Short mmCIF file of C-alpha atoms and ligand atoms in Angstrom, two decimals:
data_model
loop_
_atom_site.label_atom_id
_atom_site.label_comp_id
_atom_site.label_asym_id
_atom_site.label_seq_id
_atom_site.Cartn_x
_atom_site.Cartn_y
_atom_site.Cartn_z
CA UNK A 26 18.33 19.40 2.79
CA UNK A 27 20.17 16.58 1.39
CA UNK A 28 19.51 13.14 3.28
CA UNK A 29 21.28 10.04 3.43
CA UNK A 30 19.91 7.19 2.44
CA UNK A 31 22.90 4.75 2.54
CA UNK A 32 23.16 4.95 6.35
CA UNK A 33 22.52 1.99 7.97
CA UNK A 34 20.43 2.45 10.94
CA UNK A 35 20.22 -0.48 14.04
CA UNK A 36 16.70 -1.22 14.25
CA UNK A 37 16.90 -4.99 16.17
CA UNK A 38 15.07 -4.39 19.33
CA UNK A 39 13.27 -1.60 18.70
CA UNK A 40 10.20 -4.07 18.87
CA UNK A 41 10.13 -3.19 15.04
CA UNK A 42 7.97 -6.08 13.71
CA UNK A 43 10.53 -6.04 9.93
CA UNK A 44 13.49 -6.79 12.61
CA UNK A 45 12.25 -9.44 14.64
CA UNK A 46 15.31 -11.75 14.48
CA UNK A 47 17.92 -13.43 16.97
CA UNK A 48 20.47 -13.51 14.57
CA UNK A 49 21.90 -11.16 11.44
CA UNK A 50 18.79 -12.53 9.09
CA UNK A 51 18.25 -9.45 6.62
CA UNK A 52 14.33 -8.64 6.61
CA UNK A 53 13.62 -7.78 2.83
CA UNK A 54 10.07 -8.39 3.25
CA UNK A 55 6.94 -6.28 5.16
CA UNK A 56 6.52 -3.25 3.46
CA UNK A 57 7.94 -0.59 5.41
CA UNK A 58 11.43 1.55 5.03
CA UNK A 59 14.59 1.14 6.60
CA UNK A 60 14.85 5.12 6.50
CA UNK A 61 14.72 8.01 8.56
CA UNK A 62 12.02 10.24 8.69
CA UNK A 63 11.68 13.70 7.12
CA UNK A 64 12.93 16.30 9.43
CA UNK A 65 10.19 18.23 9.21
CA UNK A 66 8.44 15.15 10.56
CA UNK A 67 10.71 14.69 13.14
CA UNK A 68 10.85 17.85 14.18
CA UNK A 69 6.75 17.91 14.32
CA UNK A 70 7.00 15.54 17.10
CA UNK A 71 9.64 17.13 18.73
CA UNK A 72 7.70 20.03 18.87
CA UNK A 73 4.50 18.41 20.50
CA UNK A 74 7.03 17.04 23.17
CA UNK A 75 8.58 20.07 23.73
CA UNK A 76 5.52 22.20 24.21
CA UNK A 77 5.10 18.93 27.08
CA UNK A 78 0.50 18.86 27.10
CA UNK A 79 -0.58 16.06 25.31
CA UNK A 80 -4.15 16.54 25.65
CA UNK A 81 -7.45 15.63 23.82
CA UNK A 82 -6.75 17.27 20.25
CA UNK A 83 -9.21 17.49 17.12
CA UNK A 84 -8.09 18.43 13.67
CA UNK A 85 -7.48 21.58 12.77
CA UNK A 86 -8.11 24.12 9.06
CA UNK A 87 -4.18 24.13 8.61
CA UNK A 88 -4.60 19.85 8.55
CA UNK A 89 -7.52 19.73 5.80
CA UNK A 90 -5.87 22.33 3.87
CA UNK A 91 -2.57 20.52 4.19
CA UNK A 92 -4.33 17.25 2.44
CA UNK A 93 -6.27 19.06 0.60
CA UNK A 94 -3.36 21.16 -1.04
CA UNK A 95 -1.35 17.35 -1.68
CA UNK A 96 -4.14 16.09 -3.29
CA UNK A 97 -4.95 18.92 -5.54
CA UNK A 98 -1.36 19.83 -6.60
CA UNK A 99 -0.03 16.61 -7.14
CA UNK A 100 -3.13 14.71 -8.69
CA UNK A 101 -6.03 17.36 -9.15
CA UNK A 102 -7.99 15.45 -6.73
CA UNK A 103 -10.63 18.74 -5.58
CA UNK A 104 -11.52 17.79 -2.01
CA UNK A 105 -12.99 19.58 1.11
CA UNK A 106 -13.28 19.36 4.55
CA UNK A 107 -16.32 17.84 4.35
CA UNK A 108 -15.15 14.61 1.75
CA UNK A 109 -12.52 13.94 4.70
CA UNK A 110 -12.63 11.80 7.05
CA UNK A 111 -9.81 10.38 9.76
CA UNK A 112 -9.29 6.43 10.25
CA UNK A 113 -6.51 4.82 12.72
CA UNK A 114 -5.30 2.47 9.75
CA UNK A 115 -6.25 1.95 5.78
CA UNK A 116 -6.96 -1.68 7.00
CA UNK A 117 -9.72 -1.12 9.74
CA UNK A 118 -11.27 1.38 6.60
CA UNK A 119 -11.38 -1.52 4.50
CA UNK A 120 -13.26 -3.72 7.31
CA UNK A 121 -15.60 -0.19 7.77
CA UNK A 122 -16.59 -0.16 3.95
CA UNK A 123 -17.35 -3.97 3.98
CA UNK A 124 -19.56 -2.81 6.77
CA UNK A 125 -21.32 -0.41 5.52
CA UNK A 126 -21.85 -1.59 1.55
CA UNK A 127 -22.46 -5.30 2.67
CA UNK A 128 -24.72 -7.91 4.36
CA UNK A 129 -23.52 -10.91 5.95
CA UNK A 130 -22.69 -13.74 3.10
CA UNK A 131 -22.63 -11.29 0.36
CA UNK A 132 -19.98 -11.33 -2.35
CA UNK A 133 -16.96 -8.88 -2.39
CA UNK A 134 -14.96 -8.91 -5.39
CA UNK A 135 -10.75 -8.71 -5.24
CA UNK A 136 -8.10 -9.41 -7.61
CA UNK A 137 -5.34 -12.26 -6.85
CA UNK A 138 -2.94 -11.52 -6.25
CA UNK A 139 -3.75 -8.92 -3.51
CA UNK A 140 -2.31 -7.23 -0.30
CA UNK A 141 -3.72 -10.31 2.14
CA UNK A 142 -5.73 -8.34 4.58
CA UNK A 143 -7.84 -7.80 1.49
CA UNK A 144 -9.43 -11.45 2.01
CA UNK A 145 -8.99 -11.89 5.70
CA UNK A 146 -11.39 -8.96 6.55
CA UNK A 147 -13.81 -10.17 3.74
CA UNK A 148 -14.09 -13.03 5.43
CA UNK A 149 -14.38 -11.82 8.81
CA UNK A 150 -16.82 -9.30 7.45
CA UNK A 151 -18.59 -12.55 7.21
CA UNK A 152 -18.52 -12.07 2.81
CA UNK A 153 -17.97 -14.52 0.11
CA UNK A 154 -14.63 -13.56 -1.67
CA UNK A 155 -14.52 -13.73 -5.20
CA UNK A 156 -11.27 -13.45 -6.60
CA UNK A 157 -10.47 -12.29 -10.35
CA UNK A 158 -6.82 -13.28 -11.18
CA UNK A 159 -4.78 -10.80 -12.94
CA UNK A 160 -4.00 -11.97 -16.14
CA UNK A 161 0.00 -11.04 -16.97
CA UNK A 162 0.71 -9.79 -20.31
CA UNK A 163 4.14 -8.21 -21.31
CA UNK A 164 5.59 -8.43 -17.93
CA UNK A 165 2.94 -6.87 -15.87
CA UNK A 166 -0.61 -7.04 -15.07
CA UNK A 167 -3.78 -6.70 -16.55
CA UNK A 168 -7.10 -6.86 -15.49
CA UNK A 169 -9.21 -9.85 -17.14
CA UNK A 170 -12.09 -7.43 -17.86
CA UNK A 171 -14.70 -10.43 -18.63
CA UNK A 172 -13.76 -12.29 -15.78
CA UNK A 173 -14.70 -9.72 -13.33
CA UNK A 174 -17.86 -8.84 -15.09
CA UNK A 175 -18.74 -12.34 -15.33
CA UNK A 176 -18.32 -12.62 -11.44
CA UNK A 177 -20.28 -9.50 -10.61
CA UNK A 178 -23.04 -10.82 -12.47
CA UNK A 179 -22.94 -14.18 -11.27
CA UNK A 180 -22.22 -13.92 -7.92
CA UNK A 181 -24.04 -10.60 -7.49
CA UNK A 182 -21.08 -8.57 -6.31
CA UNK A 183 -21.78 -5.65 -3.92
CA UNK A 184 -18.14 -4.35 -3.44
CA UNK A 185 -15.06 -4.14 -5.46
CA UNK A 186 -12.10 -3.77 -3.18
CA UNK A 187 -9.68 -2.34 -5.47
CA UNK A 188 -5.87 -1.21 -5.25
CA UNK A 189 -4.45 1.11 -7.10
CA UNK A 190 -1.49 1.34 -7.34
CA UNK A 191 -1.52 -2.63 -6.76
CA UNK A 192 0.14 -4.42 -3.72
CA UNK A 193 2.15 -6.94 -4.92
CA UNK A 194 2.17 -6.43 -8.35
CA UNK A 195 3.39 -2.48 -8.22
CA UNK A 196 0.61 -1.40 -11.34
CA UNK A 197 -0.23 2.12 -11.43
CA UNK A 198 -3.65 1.61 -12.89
CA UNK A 199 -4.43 4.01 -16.11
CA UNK A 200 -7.09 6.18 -16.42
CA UNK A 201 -8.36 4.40 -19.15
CA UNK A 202 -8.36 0.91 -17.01
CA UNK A 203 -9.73 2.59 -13.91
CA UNK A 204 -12.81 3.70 -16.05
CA UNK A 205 -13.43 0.35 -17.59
CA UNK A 206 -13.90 -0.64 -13.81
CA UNK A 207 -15.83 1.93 -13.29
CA UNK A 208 -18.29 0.94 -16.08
CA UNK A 209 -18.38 -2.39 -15.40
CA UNK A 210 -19.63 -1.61 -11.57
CA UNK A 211 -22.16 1.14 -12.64
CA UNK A 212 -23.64 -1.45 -14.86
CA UNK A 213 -24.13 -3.85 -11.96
CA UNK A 214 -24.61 -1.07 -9.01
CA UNK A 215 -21.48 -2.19 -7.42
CA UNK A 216 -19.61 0.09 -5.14
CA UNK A 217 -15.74 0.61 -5.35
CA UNK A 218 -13.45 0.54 -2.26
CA UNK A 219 -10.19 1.80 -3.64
CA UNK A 220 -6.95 1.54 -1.25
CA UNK A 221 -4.68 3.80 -2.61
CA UNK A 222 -2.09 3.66 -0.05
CA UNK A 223 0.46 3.34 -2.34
CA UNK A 224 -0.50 6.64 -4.61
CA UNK A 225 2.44 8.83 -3.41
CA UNK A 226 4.92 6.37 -4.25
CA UNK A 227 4.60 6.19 -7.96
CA UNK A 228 7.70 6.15 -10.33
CA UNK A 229 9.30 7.76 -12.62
CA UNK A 230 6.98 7.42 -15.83
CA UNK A 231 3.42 6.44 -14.33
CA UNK A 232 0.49 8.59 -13.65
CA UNK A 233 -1.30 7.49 -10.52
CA UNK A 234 -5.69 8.16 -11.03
CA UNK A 235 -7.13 8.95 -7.47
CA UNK A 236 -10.58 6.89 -8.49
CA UNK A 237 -12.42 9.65 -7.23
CA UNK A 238 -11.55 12.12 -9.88
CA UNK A 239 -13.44 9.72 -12.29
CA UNK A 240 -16.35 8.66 -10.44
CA UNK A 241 -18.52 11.91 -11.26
CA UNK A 242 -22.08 10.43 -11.20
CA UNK A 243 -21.39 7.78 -8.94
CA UNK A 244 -20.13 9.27 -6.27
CA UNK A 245 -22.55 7.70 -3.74
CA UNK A 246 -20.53 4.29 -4.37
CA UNK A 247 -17.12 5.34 -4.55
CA UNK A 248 -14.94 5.37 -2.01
CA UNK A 249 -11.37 5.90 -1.60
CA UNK A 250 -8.79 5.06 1.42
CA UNK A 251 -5.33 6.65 1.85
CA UNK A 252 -2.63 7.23 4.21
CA UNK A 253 0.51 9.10 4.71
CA UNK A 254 2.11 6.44 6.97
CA UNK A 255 3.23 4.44 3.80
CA UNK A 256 4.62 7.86 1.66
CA UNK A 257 6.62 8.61 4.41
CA UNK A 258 7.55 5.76 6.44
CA UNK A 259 5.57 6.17 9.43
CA UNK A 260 3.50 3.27 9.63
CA UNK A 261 4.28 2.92 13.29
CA UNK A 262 2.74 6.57 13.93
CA UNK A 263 -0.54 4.88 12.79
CA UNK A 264 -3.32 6.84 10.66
CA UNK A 265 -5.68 7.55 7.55
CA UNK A 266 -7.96 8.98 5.56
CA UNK A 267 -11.44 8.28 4.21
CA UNK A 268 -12.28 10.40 1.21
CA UNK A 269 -16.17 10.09 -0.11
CA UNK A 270 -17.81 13.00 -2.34
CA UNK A 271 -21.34 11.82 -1.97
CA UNK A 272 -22.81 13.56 1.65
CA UNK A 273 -25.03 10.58 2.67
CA UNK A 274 -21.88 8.17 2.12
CA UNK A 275 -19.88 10.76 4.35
CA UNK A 276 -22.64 10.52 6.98
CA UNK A 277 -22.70 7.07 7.02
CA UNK A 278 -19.21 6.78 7.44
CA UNK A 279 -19.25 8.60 10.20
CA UNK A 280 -22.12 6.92 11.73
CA UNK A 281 -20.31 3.94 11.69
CA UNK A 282 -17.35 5.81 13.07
CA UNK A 283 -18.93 6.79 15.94
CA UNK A 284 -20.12 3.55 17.06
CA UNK A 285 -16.46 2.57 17.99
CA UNK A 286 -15.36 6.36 18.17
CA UNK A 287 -13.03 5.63 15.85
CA UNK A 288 -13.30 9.20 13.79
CA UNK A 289 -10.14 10.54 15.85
CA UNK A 290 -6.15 10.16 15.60
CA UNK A 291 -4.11 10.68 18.45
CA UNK A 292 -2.74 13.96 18.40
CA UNK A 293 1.16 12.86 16.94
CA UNK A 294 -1.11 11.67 13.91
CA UNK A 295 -2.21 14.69 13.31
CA UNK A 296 0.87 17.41 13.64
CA UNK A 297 3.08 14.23 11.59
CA UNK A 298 0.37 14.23 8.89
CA UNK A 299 0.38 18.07 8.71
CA UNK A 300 3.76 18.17 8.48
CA UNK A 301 4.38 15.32 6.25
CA UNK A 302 2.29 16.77 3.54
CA UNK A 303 3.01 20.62 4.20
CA UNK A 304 7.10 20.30 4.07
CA UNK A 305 7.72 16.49 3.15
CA UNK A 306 7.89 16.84 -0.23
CA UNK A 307 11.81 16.88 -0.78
CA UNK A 308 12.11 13.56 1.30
CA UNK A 309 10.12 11.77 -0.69
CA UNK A 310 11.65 12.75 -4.01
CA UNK A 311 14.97 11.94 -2.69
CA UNK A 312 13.50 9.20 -0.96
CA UNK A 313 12.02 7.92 -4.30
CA UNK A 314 14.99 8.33 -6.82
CA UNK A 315 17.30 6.26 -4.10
CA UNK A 316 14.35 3.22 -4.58
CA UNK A 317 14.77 4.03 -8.11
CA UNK A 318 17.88 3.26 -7.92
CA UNK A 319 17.41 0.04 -5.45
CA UNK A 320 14.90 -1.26 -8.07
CA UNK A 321 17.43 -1.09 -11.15
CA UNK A 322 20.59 -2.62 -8.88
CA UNK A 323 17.92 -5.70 -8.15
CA UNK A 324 16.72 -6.05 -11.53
CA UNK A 325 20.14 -6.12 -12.78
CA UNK A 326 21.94 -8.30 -10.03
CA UNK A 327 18.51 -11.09 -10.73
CA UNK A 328 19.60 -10.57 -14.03
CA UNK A 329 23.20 -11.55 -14.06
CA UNK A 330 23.13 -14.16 -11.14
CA UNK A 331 18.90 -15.43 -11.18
CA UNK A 332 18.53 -15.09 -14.85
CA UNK A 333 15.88 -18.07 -14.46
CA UNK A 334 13.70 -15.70 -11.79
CA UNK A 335 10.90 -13.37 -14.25
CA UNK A 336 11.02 -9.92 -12.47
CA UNK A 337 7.85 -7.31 -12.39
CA UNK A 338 9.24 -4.16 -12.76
CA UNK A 339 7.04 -1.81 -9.99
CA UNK A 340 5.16 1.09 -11.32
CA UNK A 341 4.94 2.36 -7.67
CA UNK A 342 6.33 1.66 -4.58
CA UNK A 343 9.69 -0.63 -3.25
CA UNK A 344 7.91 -4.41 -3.69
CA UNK A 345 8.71 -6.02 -6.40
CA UNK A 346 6.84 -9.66 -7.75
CA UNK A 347 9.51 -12.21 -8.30
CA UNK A 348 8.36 -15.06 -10.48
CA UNK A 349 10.86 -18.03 -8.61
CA UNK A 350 9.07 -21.22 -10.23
CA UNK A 351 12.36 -21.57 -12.06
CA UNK A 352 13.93 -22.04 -9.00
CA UNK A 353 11.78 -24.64 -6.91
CA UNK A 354 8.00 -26.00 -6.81
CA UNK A 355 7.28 -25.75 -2.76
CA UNK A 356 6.21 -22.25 -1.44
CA UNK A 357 6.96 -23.44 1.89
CA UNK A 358 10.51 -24.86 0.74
CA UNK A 359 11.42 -21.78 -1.30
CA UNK A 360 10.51 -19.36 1.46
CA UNK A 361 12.64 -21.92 3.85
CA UNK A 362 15.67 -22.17 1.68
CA UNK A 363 15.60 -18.10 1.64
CA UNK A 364 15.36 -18.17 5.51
CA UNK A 365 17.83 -20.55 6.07
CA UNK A 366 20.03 -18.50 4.34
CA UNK A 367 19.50 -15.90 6.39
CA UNK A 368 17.05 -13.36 4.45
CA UNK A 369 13.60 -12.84 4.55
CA UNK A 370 11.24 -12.48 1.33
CA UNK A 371 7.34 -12.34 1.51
CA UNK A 372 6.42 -15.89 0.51
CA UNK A 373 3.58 -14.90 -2.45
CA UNK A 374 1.23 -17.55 -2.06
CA UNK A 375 0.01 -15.46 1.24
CA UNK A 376 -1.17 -13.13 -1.89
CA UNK A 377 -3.30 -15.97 -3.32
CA UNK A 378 -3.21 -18.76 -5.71
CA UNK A 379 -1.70 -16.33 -8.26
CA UNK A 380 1.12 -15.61 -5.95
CA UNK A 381 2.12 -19.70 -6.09
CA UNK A 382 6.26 -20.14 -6.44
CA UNK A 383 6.53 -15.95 -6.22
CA UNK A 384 8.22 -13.73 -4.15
CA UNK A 385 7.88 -10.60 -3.32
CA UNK A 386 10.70 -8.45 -2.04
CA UNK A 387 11.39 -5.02 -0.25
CA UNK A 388 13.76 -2.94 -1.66
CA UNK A 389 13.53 0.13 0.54
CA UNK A 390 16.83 -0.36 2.64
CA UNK A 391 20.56 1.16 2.05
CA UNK A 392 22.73 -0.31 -0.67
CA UNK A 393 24.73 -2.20 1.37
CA UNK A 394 22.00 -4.01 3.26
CA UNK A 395 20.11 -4.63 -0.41
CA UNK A 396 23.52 -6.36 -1.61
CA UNK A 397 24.24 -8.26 1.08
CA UNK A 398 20.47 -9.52 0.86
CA UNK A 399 20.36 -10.04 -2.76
CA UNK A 400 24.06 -12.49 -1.92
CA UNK A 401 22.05 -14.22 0.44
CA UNK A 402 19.11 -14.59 -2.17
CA UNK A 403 21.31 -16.16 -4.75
CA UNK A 404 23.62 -18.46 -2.20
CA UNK A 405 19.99 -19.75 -1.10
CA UNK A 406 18.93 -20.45 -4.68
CA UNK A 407 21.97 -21.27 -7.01
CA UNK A 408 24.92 -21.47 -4.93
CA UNK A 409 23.18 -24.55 -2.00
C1 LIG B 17 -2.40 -1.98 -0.15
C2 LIG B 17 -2.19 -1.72 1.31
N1 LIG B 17 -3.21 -1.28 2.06
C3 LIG B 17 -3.07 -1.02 3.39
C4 LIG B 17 -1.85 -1.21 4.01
C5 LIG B 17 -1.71 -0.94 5.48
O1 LIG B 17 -2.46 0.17 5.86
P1 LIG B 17 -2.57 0.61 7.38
O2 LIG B 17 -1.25 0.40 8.01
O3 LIG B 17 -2.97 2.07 7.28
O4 LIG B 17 -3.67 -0.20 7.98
C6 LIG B 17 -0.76 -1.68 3.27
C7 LIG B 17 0.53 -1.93 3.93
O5 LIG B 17 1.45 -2.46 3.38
C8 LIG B 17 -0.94 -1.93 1.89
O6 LIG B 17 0.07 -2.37 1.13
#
């Protein structure tokens, strides 16, 4: 099935939270799609409504074969039922990790920048953040390798709260990265949290590394958090895994689960998620080679009318980290200026210091809306 990414679809008061406006403001910003869902996901619901009983539901074999098939076939990722478990959101994962791998005032290791909620549940976790900038070297980012080991060491780091593929700065770690991580954490017993939300939507060119398939031997510290609501646009449906290898970390994590009951989906979740990874393959390839295409339009329309703004060209996903220093020296200002002009841009000092006088912007919309938005971008930077 071919589908059409270049409609335009009304979302204003749908109580989406991208479209929260009064006016015609263009919202370029939180990361979620201005598409349509796959059919087959569509039609998943549909079904559930149609048979009409919406009652208590658990998972079922076809559901853990359906992840465990994605994961397998696309990154030879060899899970069972037993290294899965079922979260409401990636973000209430990350704030069950810090849980479970942490005391009270111990130190938690991120990069900057780095998808916020990263630091705000550290810190209501009650943990120190320690933040390792990424260092930027040929247009993209890099971990600082002695940095973060001098951190660990110093401040006694207990978790590394990774992302791969990185949120704002669209890296697709490499293997070879990903394992220098990994050595540098063995060394100092520190476990690794890896949010790999963003795995599904790498591009053309880049390999995404589920951390998992490296962390033979240390197992009992590694785990990984992942969703289907960001591959295929259906953040709103809510859900997530929790994938751990080692059997006491798996027990734990239930433990923990249980306290809150918070092991279990609502039954939607679960038929979307089965259907999403059984049949939802040919979306997201279309889906992906039309953001392929978004990405190139921007990079060339910054090009031509922002030449001053330093693009990061995204490895994975629709974001991508707009260097706008050239362009102002207020966050709040910048951000303003964009607004007043009637688009919407994530201001990137909410990712951290790193993120000062950066933008990041959301590319996953129809041609038409991206233009228009990109217009408003350069009337609100060259043209006032
Ligand atoms: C890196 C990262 N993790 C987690 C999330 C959100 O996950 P969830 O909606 O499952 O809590 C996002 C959303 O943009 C994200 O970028």
């Amino acid at each position: 099935m071919q589908y059409n990414f270049d409609e335009v679809i009304d979302r204003s008061n749908t109580g989406s939270i991208k479209w929260h406006y009064e006016d015609d403001t263009i919202p370029l910003w939180v990361a979620d799609m201005d598409f349509k869902a796959a059919q087959t996901i569509l039609d998943s619901i549909n079904k559930v409504v149609e048979h009409g009983v919406l009652g208590y539901t658990k998972q079922t074999d076809a559901l853990y074969d359906a992840i465990i098939n994605w994961h397998s076939s696309r990154y030879g990722l060899t899970l069972s039922k037993e290294n899965i478990l079922f979260s409401p959101g990636v973000v209430p994962s990350i704030s069950l990790m810090l849980n479970l791998f942490t005391e009270v005032g111990d130190a938690v290791l991120i990069n900057d920048p780095i998808y916020t909620p990263f630091v705000t549940k550290t810190k209501l976790n009650g943990c120190k953040v320690i933040s390792s900038a990424l260092k930027e070297v040929n247009g993209r980012y890099e971990f600082d390798l002695a940095d973060i080991e001098a951190k660990i060491k110093k401040h006694k780091v207990k978790v590394f709260l990774l992302c791969n593929p990185h949120n704002p700065g669209g890296r697709v770690w490499t293997k070879d990265e990903l394992k220098a991580i990994l050595n540098v954490c063995k060394k100092y017993n520190v476990a690794i949290v890896s949010d790999e939300i963003h795995q599904d939507l790498t591009l053309s060119g880049h390999t995404f590394t589920p951390f998992l398939t490296l962390a033979d031997g240390y197992e009992h510290m590694v785990v990984s958090l992942t969703s289907m609501t960001k591959t295929f646009n259906i953040a709103g449906i809510k859900g997530s895994m929790i994938f751990a290898k080692d059997k006491a970390i798996v027990k734990q994590i239930s433990n923990q689960q249980r306290l809150n009951d918070e092991y279990e989906l609502n039954l939607f979740a679960y038929k979307v998620m089965q259907s999403a990874y059984e049949q939802g393959g040919e979306w997201l390839e279309q889906a992906l080679s039309y953001i392929e295409k978004n990405i190139d339009l921007t990079i060339d329309y910054l090009a031509t009318h922002l030449p001053d703004i330093k693009v990061m060209r995204p490895e994975a996903s629709y974001l991508i980290w707009l260097d706008c220093s050239a362009y102002g020296d207020d966050d709040k200002v910048l951000y303003d200026k964009l607004r007043a002009a009637r688009v919407e841009l994530n201001s990137g000092i909410q990712y951290g210091q790193e993120g000062h006088l950066k933008m990041r912007i959301n590319v996953a919309c129809s041609e038409s809306v991206l233009k228009e938005g990109l217009q408003r971008v350069k009337q609100a930077l060259v043209d006032s």
